[in-house]
CSV table of C-alpha atoms in Angstrom, one decimal:
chain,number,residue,atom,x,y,z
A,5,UNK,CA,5.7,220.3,213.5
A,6,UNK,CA,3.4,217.6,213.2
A,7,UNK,CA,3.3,213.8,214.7
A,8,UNK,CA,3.4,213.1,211.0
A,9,UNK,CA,6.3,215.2,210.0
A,10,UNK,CA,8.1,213.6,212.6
A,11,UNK,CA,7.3,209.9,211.6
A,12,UNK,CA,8.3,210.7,208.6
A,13,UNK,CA,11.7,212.3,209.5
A,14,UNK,CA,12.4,209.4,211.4
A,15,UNK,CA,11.6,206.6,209.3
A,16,UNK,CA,13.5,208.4,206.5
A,17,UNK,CA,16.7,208.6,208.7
A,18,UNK,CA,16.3,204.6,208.8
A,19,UNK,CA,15.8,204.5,205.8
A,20,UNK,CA,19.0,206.1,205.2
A,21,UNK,CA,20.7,204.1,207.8
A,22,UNK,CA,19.8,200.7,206.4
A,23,UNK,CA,21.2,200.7,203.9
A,24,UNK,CA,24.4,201.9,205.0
A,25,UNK,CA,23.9,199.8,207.8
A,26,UNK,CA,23.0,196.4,205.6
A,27,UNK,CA,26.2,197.5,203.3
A,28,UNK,CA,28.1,197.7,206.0
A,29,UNK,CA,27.8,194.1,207.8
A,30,UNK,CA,27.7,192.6,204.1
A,31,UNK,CA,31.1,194.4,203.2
A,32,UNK,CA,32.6,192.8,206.8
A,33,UNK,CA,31.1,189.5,206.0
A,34,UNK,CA,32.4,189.4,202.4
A,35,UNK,CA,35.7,190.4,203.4
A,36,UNK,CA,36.3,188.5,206.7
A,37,UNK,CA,35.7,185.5,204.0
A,38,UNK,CA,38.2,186.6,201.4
A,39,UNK,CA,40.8,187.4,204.3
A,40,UNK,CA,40.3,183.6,205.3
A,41,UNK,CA,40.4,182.4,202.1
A,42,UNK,CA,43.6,184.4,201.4
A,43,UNK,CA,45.0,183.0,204.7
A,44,UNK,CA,44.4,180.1,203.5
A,45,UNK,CA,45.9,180.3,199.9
A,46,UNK,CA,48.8,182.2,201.4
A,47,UNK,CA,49.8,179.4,204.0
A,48,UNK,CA,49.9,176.7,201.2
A,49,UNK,CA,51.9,179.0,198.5
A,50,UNK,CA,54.0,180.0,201.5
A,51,UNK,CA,54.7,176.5,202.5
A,52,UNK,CA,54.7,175.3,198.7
A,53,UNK,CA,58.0,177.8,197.6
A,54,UNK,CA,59.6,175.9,201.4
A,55,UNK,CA,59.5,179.5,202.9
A,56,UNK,CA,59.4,177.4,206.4
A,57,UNK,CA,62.7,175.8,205.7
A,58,UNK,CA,64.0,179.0,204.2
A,59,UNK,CA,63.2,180.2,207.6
A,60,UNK,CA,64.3,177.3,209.2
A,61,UNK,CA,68.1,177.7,208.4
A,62,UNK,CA,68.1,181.0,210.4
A,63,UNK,CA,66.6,179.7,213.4
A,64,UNK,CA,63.1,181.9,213.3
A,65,UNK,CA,61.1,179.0,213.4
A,66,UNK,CA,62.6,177.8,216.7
A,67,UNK,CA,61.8,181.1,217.8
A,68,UNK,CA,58.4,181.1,216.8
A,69,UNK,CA,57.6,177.0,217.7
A,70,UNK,CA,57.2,178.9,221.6
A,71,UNK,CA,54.2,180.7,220.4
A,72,UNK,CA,52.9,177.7,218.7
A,73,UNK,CA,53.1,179.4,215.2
A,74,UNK,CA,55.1,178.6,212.0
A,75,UNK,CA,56.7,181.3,209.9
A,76,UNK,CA,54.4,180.7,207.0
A,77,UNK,CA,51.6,180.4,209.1
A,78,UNK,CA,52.7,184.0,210.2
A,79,UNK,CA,52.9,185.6,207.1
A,80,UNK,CA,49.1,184.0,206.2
A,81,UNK,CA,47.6,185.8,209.5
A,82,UNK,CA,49.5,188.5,208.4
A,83,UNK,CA,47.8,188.5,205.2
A,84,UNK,CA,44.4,187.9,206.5
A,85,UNK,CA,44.4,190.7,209.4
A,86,UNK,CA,45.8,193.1,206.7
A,87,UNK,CA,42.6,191.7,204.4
A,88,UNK,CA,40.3,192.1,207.5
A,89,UNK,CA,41.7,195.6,208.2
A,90,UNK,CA,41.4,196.9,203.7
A,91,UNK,CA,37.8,195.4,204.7
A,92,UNK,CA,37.4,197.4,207.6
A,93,UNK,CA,38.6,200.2,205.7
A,94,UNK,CA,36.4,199.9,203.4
A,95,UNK,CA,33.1,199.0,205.8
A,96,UNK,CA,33.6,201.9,207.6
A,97,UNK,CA,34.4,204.4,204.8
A,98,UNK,CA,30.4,204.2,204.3
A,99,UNK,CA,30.2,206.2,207.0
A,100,UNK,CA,32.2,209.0,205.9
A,101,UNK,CA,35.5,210.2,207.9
A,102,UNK,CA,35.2,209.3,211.0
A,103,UNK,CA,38.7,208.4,213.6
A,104,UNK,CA,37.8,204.4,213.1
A,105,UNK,CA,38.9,204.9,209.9
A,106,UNK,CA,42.0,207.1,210.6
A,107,UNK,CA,43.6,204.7,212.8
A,108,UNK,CA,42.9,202.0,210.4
A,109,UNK,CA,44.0,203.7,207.6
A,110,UNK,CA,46.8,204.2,209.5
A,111,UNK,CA,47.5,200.6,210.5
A,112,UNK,CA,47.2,199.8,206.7
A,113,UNK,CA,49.6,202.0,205.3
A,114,UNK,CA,51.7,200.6,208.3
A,115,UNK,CA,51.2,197.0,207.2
A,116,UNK,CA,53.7,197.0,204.1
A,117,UNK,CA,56.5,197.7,206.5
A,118,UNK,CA,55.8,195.4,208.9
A,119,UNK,CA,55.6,192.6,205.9
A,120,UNK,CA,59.3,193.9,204.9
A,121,UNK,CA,60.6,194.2,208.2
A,122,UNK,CA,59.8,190.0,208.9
A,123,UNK,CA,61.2,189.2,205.8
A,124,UNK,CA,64.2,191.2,206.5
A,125,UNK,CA,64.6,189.3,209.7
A,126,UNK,CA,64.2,186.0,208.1
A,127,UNK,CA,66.5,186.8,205.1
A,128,UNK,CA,69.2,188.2,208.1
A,129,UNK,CA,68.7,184.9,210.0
A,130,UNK,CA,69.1,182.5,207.3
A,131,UNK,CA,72.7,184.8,205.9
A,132,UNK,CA,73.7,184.4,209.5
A,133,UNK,CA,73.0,180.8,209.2
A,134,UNK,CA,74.9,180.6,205.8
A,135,UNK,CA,77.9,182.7,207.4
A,136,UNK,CA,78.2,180.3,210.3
A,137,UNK,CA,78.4,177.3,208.0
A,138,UNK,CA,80.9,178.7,206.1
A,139,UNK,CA,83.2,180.1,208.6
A,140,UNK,CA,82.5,176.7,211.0
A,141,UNK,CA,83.9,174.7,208.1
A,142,UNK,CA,86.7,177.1,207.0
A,143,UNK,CA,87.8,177.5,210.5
A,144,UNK,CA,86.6,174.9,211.9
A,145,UNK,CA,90.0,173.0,212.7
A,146,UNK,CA,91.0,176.3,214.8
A,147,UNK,CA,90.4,176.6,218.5
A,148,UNK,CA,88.4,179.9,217.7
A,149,UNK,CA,86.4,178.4,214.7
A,150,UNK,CA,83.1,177.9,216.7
A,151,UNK,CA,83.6,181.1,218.2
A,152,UNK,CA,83.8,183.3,215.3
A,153,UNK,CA,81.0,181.4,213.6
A,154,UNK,CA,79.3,182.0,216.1
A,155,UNK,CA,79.7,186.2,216.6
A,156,UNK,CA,79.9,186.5,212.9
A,157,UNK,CA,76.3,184.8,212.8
A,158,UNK,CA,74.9,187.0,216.1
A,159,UNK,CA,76.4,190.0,214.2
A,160,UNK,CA,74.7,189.7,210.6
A,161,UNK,CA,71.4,188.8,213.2
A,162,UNK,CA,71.8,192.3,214.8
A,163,UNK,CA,72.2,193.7,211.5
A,164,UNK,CA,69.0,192.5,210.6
A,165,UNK,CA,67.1,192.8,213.4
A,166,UNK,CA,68.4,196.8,213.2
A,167,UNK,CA,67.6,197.2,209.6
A,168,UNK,CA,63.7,195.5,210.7
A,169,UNK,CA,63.3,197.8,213.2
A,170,UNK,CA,64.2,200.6,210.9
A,171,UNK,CA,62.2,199.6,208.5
A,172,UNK,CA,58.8,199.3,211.0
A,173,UNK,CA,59.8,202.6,211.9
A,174,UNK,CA,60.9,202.2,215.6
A,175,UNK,CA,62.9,205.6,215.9
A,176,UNK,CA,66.7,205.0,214.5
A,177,UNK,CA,67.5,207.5,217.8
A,178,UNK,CA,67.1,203.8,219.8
A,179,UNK,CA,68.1,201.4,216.9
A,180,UNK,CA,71.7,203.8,216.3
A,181,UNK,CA,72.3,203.5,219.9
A,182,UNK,CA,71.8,200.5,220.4
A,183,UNK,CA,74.0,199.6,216.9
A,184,UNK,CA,76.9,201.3,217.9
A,185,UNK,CA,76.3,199.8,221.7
A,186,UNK,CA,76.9,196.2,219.9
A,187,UNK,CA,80.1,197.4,218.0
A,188,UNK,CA,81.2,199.0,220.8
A,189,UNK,CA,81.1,195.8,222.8
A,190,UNK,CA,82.3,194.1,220.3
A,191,UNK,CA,85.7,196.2,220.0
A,192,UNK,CA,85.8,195.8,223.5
A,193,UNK,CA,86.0,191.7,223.4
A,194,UNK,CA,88.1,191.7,220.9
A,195,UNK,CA,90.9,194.5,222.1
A,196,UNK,CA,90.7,192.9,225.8
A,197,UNK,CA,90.3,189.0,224.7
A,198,UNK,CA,93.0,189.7,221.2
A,199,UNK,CA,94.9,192.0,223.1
A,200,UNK,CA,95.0,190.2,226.6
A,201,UNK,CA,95.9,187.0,224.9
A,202,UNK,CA,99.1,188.9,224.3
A,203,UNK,CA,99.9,189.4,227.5
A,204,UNK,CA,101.1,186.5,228.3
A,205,UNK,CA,103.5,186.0,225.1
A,206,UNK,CA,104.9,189.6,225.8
A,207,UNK,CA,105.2,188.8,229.5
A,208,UNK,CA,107.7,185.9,228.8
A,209,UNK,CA,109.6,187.4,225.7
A,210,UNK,CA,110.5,190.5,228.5
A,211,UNK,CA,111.7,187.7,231.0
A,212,UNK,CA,113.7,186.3,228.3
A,213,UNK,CA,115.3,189.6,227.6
A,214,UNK,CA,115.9,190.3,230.9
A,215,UNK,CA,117.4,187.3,231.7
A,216,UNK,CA,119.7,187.5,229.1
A,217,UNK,CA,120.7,191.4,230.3
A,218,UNK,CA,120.9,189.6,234.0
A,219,UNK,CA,123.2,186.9,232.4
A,220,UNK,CA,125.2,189.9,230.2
A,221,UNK,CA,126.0,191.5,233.6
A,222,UNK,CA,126.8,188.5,235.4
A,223,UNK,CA,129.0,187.6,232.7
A,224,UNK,CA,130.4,191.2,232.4
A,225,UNK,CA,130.8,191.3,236.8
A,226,UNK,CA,132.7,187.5,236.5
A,227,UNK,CA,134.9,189.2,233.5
A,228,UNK,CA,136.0,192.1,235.6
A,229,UNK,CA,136.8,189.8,238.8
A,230,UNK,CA,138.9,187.1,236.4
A,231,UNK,CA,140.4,190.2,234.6
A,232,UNK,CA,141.3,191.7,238.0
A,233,UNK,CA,142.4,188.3,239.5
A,234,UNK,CA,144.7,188.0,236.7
A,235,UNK,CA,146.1,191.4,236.9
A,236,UNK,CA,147.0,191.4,240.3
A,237,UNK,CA,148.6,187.8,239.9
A,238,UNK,CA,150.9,189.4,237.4
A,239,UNK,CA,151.4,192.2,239.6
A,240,UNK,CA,152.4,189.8,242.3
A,241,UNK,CA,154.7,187.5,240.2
A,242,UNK,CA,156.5,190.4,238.2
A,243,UNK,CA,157.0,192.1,241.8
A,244,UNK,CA,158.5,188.8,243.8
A,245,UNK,CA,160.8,188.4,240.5
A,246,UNK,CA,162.2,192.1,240.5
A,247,UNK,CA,162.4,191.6,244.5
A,248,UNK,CA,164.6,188.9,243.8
A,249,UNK,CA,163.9,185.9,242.4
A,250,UNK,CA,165.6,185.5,238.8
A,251,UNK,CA,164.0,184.4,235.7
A,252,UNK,CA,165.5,185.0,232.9
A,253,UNK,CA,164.0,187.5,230.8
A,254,UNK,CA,162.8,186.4,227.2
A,255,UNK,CA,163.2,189.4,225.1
A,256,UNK,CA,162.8,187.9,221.6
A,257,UNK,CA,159.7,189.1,220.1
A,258,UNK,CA,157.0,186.1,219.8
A,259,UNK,CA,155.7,185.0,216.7
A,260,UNK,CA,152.3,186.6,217.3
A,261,UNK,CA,153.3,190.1,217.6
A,262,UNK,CA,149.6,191.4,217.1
A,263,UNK,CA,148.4,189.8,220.2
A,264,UNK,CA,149.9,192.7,222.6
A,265,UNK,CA,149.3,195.8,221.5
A,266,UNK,CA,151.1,197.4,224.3
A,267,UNK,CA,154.3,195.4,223.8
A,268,UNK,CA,156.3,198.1,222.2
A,269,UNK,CA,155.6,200.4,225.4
A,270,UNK,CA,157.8,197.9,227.6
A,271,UNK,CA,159.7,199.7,229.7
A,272,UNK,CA,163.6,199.8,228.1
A,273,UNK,CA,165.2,200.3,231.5
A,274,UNK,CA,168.0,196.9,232.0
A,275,UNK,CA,167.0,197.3,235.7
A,276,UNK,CA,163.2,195.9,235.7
A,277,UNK,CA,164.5,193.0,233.4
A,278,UNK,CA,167.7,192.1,233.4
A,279,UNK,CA,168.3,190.5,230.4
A,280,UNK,CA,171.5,188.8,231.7
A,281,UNK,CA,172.7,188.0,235.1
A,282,UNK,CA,176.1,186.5,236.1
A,283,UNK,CA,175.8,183.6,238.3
A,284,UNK,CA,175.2,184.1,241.6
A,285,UNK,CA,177.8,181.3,242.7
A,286,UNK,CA,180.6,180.7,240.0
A,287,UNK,CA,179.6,177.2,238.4
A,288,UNK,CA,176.0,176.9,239.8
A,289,UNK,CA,173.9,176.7,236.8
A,290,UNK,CA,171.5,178.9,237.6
A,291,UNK,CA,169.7,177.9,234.4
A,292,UNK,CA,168.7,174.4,235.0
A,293,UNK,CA,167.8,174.7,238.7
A,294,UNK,CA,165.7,177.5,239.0
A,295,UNK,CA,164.0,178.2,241.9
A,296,UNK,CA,160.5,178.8,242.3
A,297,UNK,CA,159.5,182.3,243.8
A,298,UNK,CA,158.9,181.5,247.8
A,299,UNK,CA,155.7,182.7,248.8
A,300,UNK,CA,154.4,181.0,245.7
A,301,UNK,CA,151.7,178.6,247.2
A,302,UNK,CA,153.0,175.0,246.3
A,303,UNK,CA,149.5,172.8,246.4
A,304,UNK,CA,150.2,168.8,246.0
A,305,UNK,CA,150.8,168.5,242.4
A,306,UNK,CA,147.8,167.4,240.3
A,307,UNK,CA,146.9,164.2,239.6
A,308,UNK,CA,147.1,163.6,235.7
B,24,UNK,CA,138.0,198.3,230.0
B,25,UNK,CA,135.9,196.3,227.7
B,26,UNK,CA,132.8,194.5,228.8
B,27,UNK,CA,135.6,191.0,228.2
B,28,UNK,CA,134.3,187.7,226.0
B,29,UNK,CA,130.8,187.8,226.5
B,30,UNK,CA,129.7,184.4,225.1
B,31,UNK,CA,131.5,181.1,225.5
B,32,UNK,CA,132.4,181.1,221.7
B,33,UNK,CA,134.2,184.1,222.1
B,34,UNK,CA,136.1,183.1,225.0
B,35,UNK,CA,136.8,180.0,223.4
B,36,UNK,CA,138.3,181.6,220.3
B,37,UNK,CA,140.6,183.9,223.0
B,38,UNK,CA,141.6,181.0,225.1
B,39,UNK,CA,142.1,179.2,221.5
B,40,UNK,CA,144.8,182.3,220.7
B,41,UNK,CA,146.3,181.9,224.1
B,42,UNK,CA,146.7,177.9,223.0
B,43,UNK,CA,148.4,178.6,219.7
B,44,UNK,CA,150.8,181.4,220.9
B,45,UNK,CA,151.6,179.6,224.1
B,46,UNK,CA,149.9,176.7,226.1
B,47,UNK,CA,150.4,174.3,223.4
B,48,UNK,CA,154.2,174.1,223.1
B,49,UNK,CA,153.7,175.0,227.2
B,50,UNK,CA,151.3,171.7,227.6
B,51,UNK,CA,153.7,169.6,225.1
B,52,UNK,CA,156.8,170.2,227.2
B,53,UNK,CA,155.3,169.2,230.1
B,54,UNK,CA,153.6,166.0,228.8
B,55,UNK,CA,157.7,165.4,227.8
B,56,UNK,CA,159.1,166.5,231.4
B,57,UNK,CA,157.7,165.3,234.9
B,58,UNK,CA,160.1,168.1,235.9
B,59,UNK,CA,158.1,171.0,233.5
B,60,UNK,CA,155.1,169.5,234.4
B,61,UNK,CA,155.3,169.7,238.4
B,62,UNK,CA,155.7,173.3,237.6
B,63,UNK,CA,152.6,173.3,235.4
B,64,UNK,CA,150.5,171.9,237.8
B,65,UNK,CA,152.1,174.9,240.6
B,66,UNK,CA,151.1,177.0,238.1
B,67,UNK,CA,147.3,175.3,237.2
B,68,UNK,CA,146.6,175.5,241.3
B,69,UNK,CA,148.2,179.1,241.3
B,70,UNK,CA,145.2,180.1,238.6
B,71,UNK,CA,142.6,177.9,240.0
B,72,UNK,CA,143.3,179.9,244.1
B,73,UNK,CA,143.3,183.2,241.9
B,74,UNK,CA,140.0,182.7,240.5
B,75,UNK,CA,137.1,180.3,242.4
B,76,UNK,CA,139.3,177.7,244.3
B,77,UNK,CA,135.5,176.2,244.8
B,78,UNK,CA,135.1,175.1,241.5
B,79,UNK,CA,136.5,174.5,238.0
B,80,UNK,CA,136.5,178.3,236.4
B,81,UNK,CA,134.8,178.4,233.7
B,82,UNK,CA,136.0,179.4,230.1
B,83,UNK,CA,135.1,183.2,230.6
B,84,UNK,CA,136.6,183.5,233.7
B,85,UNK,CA,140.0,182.1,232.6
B,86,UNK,CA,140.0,184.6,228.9
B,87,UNK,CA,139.4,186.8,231.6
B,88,UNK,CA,142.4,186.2,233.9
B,89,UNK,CA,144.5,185.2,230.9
B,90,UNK,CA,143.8,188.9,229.1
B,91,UNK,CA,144.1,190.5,233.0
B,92,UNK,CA,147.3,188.8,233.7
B,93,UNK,CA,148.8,189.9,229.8
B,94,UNK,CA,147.7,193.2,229.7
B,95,UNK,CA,148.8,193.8,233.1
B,96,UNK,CA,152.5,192.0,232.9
B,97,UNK,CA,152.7,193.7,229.4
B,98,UNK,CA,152.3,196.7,231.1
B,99,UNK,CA,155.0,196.1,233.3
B,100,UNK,CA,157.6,195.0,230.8
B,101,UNK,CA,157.1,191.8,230.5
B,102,UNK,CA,156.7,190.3,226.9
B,103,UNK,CA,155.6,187.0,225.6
B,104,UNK,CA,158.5,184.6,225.2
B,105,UNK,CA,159.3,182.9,221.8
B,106,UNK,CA,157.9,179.6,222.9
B,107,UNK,CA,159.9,177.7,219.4
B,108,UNK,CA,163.6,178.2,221.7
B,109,UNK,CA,162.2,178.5,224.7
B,110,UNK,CA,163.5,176.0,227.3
B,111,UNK,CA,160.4,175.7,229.3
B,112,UNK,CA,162.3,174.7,232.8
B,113,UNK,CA,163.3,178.1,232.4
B,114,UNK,CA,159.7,180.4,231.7
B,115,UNK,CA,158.6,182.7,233.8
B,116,UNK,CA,155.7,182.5,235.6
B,117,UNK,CA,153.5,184.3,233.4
B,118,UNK,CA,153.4,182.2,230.8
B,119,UNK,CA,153.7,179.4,233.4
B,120,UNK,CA,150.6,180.5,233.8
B,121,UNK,CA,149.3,181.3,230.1
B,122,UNK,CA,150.0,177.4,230.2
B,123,UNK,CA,148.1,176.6,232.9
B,124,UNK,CA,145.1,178.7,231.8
B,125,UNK,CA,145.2,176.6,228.6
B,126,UNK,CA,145.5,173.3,230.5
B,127,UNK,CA,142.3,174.3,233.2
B,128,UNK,CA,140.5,175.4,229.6
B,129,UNK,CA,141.9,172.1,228.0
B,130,UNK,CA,140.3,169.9,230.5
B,131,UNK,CA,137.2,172.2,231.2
B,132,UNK,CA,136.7,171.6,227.5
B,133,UNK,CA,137.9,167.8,227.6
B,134,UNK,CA,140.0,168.6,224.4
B,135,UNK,CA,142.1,171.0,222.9
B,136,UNK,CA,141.0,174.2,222.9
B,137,UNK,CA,142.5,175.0,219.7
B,138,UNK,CA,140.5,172.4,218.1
B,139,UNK,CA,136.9,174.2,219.4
């Protein structure tokens, strides 16, 4: 191998490389200016169909103001990385596979998903938005009203956030977890804050009831002692008349014969009622001065 | 024994019975004779030392005694006079106090108890 041979081999290898080389930087340049001129035509469109206040109603746009960026503006840089990264693609394809181009092929076929996984957010956001509004002014007289606007809004928010990070392909064995962590927690306000409310209400119905069974009793105890008063008084005034003192026995039935059942088991013997006694002294009346029973209390009569 | 007139309506409506088959015609005689009506008030403080001398009884407690007293003086002969002949100086003490169980109730109500 010649000096010669060797030139030669190496100035055909630049020769080769040139080119590629040349192609390669013009490619980038051509692109990186069609990526800003997309960025640019895709921040006006975007702001021209009012996407930002699209976004606006579900709140993305205060998110974003902390990173100094507006939604639109977003989905422009969006569009001019993904335009950098086709040109990159592209640029480096001229060198023939190579792991550069893998990983950006990669991030490429990535991109779409990304795209639909922001607008799914946005759409989400501005539903939840829409849903709060709706329920704030259907409910809005009720106590709740704010509150259920307000979970009915995080919840479609969720939703969407779920569904993006589906989408952009962020494993559904975090994103189902996490799902059913959110309805889980949810059940759980609502069976302790629905269900506690109650407790209350139930608390005071059983206090009712069982002061009504305390007054039953009472009721039922004072019966039983009134009953037994008046038994025992009729024991006592049927026992001082048979011991001696004489009243004479009414034995015509009364008019309301249904009242005492057990009338028609008085006793028939003349000696516990005598129906007729003869004067005790001849010519006393014994019928117009009657005396009372003696160990019959005698309180001062009322005053009427 | 039954649990007795649970609510004041229903011992209302059995003092109310108590008024028409007895303390009416008993409370009528003795508005007519200071004599009948010494004995009704004997037989008003008699009831009132029976049940809570404390206090005016209140309507349950006296369909209480009145249905005690009845049952228990039914049970031992005694029967309800026919208060239309009855010559009142002569009654008995049970209704005496029938009487004065619709007088206590009477006032307790401040009318007549057959009118509630």
């Amino acid at each position: 191998m010649d000096l010669g041979e060797v030139l030669t081999d190496a100035l055909r290898s630049v020769a080769l490389f040139l080119p590629k080389a040349l192609a390669f930087v013009a490619i980038l340049l051509a692109g990186w200016l069609v990526a800003r001129g997309i960025r640019m035509l895709a921040d006006k469109g975007l702001e021209r169909v009012r996407f930002d206040q699209l976004a606006a109603r579900g709140g993305v746009t205060a998110a974003l103001a902390r990173g100094g960026v507006d939604p639109s503006d977003l989905v422009a840089r969006l569009a001019y990385y993904a335009v950098l990264l086709f040109t990159l693609q592209l640029a480096f394809g001229i060198w023939g596979p190579n792991p550069v181009s893998d990983l950006i092929n990669a991030v490429v076929s990535w991109l779409p998903k990304a795209f639909v996984a922001i607008v799914i957010v946005v759409v989400a956001a501005a539903i939840a938005s829409w849903v709060k509004d709706l329920v704030t002014g259907a409910l809005g007289g009720l106590s709740y009203g704010r509150f259920l606007a307000t979970t009915a809004s995080v919840f479609i928010i969720g939703l969407g956030v779920i569904a993006a990070l589906n989408q952009i392909g962020v494993a559904t064995t975090v994103t189902m977890p996490i799902l059913i962590a959110v309805l889980a927690t949810v059940a759980g306000i609502l069976i302790v804050g629905v269900g506690g409310g109650l407790v209350r209400p139930m608390q005071s119905r059983w206090d009712t009831w069982l002061d009504r069974a305390g007054e039953e009793s009472t009721r039922v105890a004072e019966h039983a002692r009134a009953y037994a008063a008046g038994q025992a008084d009729a024991t006592q005034v049927l026992a001082d008349r048979s011991a001696g003192t004489v009243y004479p026995a009414q034995r015509t039935a009364p008019e309301d014969a249904g009242l005492y059942v057990s009338q028609q088991a008085a006793p028939a013997e003349p000696d516990a009622y005598p129906q007729e006694r003869e004067p005790l002294v001849p010519g006393f009346d014994s019928d117009q001065t009657q005396p009372l029973p003696n160990d019959v209390p005698r309180p001062a009569p009322r005053r009427r | 024994m039954d649990r007795g007139p649970t609510s004041p309506d229903q011992a209302r409506q059995v003092l109310a019975r108590y008024a028409r088959v007895v303390g009416d015609a008993g409370r009528a005689a003795a508005a007519a004779d200071p004599g009948v009506l010494a004995i009704l008030d004997q037989a008003t403080a008699s009831v009132g030392d029976a049940l809570d001398p404390e206090r005016r009884p209140p309507l349950l407690e006296l369909a209480s005694y009145a249905d005690g007293l009845t049952d228990k003086a039914t049970a031992l002969g005694w029967n309800l006079p026919d208060v239309t002949t009855l010559d009142w100086r002569r009654a008995d003490q049970i209704t005496w106090r029938l009487v004065a169980v619709c007088d206590i109730a009477a006032a307790v109500l401040g009318r007549d108890v057959t009118a509630g």
